[in-house]
mmCIF file of C-alpha atoms in Angstrom:
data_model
loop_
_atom_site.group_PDB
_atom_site.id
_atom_site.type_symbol
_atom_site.label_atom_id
_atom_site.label_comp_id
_atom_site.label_asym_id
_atom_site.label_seq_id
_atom_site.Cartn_x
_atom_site.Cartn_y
_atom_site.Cartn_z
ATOM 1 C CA UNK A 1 121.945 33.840 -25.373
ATOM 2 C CA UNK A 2 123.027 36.422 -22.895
ATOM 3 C CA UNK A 3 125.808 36.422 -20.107
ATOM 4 C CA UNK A 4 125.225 38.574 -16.866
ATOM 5 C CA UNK A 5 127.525 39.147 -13.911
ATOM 6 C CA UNK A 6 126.302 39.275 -10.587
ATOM 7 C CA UNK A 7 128.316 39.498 -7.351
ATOM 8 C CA UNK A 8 131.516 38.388 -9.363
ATOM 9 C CA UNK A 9 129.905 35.322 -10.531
ATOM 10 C CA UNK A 10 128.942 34.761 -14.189
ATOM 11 C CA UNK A 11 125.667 33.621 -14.956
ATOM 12 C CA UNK A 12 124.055 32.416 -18.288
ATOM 13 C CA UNK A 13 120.537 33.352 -18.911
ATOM 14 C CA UNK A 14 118.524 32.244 -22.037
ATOM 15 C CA UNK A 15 116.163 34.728 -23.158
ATOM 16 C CA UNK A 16 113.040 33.704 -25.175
ATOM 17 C CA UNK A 17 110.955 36.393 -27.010
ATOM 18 C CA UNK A 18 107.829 34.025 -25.879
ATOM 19 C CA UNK A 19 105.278 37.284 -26.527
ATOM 20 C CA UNK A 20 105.918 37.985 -29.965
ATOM 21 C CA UNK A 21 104.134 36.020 -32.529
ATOM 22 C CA UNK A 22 105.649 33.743 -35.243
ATOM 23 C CA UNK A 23 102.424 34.041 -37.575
ATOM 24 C CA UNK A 24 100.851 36.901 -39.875
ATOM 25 C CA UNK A 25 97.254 37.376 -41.255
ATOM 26 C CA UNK A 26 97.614 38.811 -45.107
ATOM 27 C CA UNK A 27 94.141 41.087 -45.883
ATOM 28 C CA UNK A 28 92.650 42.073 -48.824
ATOM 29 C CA UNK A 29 94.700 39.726 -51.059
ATOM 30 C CA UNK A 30 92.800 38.731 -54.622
ATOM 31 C CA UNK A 31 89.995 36.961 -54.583
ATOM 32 C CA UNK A 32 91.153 34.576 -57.428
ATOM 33 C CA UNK A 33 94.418 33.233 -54.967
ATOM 34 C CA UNK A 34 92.042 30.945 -53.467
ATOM 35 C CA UNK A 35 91.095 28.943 -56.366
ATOM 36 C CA UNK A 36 94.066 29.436 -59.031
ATOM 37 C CA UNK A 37 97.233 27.620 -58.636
ATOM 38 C CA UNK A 38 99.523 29.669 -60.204
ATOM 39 C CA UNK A 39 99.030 32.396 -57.782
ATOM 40 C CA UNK A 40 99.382 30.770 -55.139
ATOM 41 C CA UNK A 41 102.932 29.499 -56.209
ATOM 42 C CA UNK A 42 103.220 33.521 -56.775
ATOM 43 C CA UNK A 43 101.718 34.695 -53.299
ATOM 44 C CA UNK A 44 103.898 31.898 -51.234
ATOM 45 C CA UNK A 45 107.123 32.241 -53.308
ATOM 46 C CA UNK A 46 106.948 36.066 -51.546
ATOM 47 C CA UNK A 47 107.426 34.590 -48.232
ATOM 48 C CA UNK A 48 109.656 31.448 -48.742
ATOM 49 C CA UNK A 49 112.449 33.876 -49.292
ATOM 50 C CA UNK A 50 112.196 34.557 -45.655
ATOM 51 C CA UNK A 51 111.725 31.324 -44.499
ATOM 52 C CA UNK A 52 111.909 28.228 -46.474
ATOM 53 C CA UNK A 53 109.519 25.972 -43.815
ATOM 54 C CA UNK A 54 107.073 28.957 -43.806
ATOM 55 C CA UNK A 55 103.701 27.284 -43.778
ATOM 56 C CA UNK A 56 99.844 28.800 -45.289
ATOM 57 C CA UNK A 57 96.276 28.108 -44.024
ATOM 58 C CA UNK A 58 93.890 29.650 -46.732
ATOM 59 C CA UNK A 59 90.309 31.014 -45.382
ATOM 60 C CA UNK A 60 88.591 31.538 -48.900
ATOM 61 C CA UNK A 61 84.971 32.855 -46.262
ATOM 62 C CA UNK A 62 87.304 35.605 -44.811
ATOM 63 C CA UNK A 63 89.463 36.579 -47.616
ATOM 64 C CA UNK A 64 92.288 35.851 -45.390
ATOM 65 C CA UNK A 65 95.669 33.792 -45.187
ATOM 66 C CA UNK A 66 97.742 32.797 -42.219
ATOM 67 C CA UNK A 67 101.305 32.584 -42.567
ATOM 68 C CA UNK A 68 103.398 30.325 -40.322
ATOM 69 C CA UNK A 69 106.617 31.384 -39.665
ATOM 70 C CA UNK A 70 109.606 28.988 -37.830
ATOM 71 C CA UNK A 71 110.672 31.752 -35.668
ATOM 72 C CA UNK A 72 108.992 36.176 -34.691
ATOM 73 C CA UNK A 73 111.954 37.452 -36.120
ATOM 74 C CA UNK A 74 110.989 35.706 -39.974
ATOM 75 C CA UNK A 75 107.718 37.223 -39.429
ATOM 76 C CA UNK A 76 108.471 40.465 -38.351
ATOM 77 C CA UNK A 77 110.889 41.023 -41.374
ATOM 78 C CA UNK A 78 108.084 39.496 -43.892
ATOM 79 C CA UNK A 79 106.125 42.210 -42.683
ATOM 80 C CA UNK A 80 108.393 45.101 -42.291
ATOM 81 C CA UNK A 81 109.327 44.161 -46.332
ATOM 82 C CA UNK A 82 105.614 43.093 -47.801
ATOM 83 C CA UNK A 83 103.170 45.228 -45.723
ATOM 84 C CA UNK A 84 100.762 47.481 -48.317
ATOM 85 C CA UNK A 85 103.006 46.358 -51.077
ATOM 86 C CA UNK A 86 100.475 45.592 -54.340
ATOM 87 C CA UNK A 87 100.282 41.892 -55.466
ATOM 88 C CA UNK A 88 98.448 41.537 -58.777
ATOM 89 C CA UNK A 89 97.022 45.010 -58.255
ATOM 90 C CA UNK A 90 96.012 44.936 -54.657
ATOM 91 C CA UNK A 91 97.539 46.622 -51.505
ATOM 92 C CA UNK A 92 98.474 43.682 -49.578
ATOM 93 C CA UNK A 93 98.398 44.235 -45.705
ATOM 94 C CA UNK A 94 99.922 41.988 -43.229
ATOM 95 C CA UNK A 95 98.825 41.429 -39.403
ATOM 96 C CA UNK A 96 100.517 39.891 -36.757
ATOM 97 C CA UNK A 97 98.355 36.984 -35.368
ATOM 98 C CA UNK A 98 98.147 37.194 -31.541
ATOM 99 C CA UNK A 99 97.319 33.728 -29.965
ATOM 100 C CA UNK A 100 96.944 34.336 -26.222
ATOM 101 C CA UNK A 101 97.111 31.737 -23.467
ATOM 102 C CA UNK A 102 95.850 32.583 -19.888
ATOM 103 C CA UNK A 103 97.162 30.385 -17.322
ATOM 104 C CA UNK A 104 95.935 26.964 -19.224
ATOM 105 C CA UNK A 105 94.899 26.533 -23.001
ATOM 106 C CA UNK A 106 91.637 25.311 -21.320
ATOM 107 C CA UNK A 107 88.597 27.300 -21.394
ATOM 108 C CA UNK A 108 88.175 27.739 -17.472
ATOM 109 C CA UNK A 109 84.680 28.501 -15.957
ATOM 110 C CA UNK A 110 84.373 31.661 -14.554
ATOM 111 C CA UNK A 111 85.226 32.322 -10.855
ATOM 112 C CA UNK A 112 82.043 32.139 -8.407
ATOM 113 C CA UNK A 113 82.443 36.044 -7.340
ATOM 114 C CA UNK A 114 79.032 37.512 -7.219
ATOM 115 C CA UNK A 115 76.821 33.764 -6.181
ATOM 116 C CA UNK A 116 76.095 36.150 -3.113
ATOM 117 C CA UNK A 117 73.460 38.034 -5.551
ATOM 118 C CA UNK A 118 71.621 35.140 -5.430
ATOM 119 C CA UNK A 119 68.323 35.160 -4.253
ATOM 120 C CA UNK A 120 67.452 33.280 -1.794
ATOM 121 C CA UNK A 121 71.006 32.407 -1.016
ATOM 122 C CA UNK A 122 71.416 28.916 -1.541
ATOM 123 C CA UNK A 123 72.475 27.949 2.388
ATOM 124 C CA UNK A 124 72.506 30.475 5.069
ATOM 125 C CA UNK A 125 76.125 32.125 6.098
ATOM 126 C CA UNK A 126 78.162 30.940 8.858
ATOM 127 C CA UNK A 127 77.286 31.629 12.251
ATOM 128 C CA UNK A 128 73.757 32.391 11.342
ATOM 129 C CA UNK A 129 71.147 31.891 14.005
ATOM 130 C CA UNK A 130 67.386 31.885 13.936
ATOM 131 C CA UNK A 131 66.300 34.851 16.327
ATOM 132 C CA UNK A 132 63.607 34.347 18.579
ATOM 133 C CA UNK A 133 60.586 36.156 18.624
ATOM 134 C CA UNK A 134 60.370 38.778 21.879
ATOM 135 C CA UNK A 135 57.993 37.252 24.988
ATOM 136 C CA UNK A 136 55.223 40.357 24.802
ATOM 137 C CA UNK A 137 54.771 42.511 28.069
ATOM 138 C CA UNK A 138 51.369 42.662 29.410
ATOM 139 C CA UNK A 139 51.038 45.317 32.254
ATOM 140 C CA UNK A 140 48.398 43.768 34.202
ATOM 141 C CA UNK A 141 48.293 46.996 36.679
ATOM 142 C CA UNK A 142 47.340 49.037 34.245
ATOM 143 C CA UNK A 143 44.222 46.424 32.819
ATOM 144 C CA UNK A 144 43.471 46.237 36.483
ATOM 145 C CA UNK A 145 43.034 50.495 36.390
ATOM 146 C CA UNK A 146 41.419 50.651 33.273
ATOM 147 C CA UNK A 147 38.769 48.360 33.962
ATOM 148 C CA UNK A 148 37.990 50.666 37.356
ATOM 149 C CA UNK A 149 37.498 53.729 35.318
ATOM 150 C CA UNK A 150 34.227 54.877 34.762
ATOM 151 C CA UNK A 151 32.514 57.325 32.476
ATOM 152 C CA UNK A 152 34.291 60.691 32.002
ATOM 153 C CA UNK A 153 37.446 59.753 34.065
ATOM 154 C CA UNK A 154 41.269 59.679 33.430
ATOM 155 C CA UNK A 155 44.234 57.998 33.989
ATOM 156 C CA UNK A 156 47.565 59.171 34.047
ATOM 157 C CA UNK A 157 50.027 56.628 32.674
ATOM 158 C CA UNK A 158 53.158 58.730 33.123
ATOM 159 C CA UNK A 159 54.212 61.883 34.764
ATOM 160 C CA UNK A 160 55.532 64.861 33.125
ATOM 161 C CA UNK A 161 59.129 65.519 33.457
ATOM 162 C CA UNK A 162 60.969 68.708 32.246
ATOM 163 C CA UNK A 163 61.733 66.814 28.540
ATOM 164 C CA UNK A 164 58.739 64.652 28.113
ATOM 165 C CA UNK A 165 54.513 65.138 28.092
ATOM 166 C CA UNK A 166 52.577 63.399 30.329
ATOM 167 C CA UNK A 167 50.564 60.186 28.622
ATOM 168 C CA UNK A 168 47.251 60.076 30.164
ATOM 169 C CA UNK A 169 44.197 57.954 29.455
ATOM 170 C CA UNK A 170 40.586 59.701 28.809
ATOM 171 C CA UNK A 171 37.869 56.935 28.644
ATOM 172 C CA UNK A 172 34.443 58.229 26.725
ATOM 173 C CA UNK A 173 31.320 59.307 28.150
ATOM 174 C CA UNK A 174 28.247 57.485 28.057
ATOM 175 C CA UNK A 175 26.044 58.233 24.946
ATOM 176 C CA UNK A 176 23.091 57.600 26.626
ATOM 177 C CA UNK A 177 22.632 60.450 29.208
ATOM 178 C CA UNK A 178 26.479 60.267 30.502
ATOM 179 C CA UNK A 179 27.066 63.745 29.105
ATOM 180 C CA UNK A 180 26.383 66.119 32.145
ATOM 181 C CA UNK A 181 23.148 65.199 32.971
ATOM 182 C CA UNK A 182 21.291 65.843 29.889
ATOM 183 C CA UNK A 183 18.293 64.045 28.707
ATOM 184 C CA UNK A 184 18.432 60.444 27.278
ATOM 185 C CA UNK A 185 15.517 60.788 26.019
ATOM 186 C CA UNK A 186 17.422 62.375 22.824
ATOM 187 C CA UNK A 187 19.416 60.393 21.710
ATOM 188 C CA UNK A 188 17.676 57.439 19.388
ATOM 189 C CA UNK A 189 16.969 53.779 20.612
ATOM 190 C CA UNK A 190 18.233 51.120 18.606
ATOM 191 C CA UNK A 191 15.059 48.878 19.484
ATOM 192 C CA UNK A 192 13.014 51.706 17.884
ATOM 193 C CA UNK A 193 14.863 51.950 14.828
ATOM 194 C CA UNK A 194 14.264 48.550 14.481
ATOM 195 C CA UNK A 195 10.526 48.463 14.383
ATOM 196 C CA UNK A 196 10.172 51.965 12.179
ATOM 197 C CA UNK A 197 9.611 51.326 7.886
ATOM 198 C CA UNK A 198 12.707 52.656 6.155
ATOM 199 C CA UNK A 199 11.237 55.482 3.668
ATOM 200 C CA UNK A 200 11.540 54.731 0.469
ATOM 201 C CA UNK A 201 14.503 55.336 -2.191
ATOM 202 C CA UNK A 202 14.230 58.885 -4.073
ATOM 203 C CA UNK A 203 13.812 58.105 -7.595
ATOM 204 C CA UNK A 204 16.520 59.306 -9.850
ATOM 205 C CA UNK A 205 14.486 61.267 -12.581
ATOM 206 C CA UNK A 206 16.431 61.714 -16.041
ATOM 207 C CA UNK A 207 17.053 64.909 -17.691
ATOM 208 C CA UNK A 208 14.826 65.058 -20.398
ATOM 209 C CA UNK A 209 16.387 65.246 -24.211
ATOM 210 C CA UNK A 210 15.194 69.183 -25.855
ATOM 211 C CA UNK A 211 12.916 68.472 -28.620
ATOM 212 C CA UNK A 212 15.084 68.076 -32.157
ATOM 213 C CA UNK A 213 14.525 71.350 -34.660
ATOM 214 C CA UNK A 214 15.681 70.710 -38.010
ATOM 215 C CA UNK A 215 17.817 73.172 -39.775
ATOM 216 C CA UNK A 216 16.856 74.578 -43.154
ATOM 217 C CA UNK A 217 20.407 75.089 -45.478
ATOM 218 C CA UNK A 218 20.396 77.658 -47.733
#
């Protein structure tokens, strides 16, 4: 209990040493205290001088025991006295045992921070719309001069200006005698190719092996 003054008004304020713990964990105590009687009267008798409620929970798998105490200060004297002190030739050591409780003694599920890594995302966000695919642009002036153009001939789709190339269009000659006048004869006629025997496939000829020469071994 603790008395403050503030503003010339006396308050009382209780203050409760809630963090430290009221319980110690004694290591590397005998094997033998878990099953004899007698030395466990021995081992418990240590701590009863401290405090007579003091309480033990034996754990025989861990080699350890848990010691209860009514109040921290019991235990932190037990320990300041009996830690690495030998009991029937061991080095005793003593632990506090730190129970921690966040928020509630429930186990809570974890907070839902990273269900945006989810993929797909379960619903879409708020406010999200479907965009609509763009209406495309057909330029029916420039079909219309296209389809006017004939062999050889060009058309410009836009000027040249001092920080852009012109674009113009080029459409191809005629294969078949459009290229200056020259003769068609030339150049082959599908029909003929048509009507012509294919010559035949050159045989692939193997290399032939070398004759085999035995060797003589001296």
């Amino acid at each position: 209990m603790q008395q403050v003054e503030n503003c010339g008004e006396e308050a009382t304020v209780d203050v409760q040493f809630t963090d430290l713990p009221n319980a110690l964990i004694a290591c590397k105590v005998p094997e033998d205290l878990f099953d004899e009687d007698g030395l466990k009267g021995s081992f418990e008798a240590l701590f009863r001088s401290f405090d007579p409620e003091v309480t033990f929970q034996y754990f025989k798998s861990f080699r350890r025991v848990r010691i209860s105490f009514g109040d921290a200060l019991a235990a932190a004297e037990a320990r300041l006295r009996l830690h690495k002190t030998d009991f029937k030739g061991k080095e005793m050591r003593l632990y506090f045992a730190q129970s921690v409780h966040i928020g509630s003694p429930r186990l809570e599920p974890p907070k839902p921070d990273k269900q945006f890594l989810i993929s797909p995302p379960a619903s879409p966000p708020v406010g999200w719309e479907q965009s609509q695919d763009a209406t495309p642009v057909i330029n029916y002036d420039l079909l219309c001069a296209i389809s006017k153009l004939g062999p050889g001939e060009k058309y410009e789709l836009h000027t040249a200006t001092p920080t852009t190339p012109s674009v113009v269009v080029h459409v191809c000659e005629d294969e078949h005698g459009g290229n200056g006048g020259g003769d068609s004869s030339s150049a082959p006629d599908d029909s003929d190719q048509d009507d012509k025997p294919r010559p035949p496939r050159p045989k692939i000829v193997q290399t032939r092996r070398p004759d085999f020469t035995p060797r003589v071994e001296q």
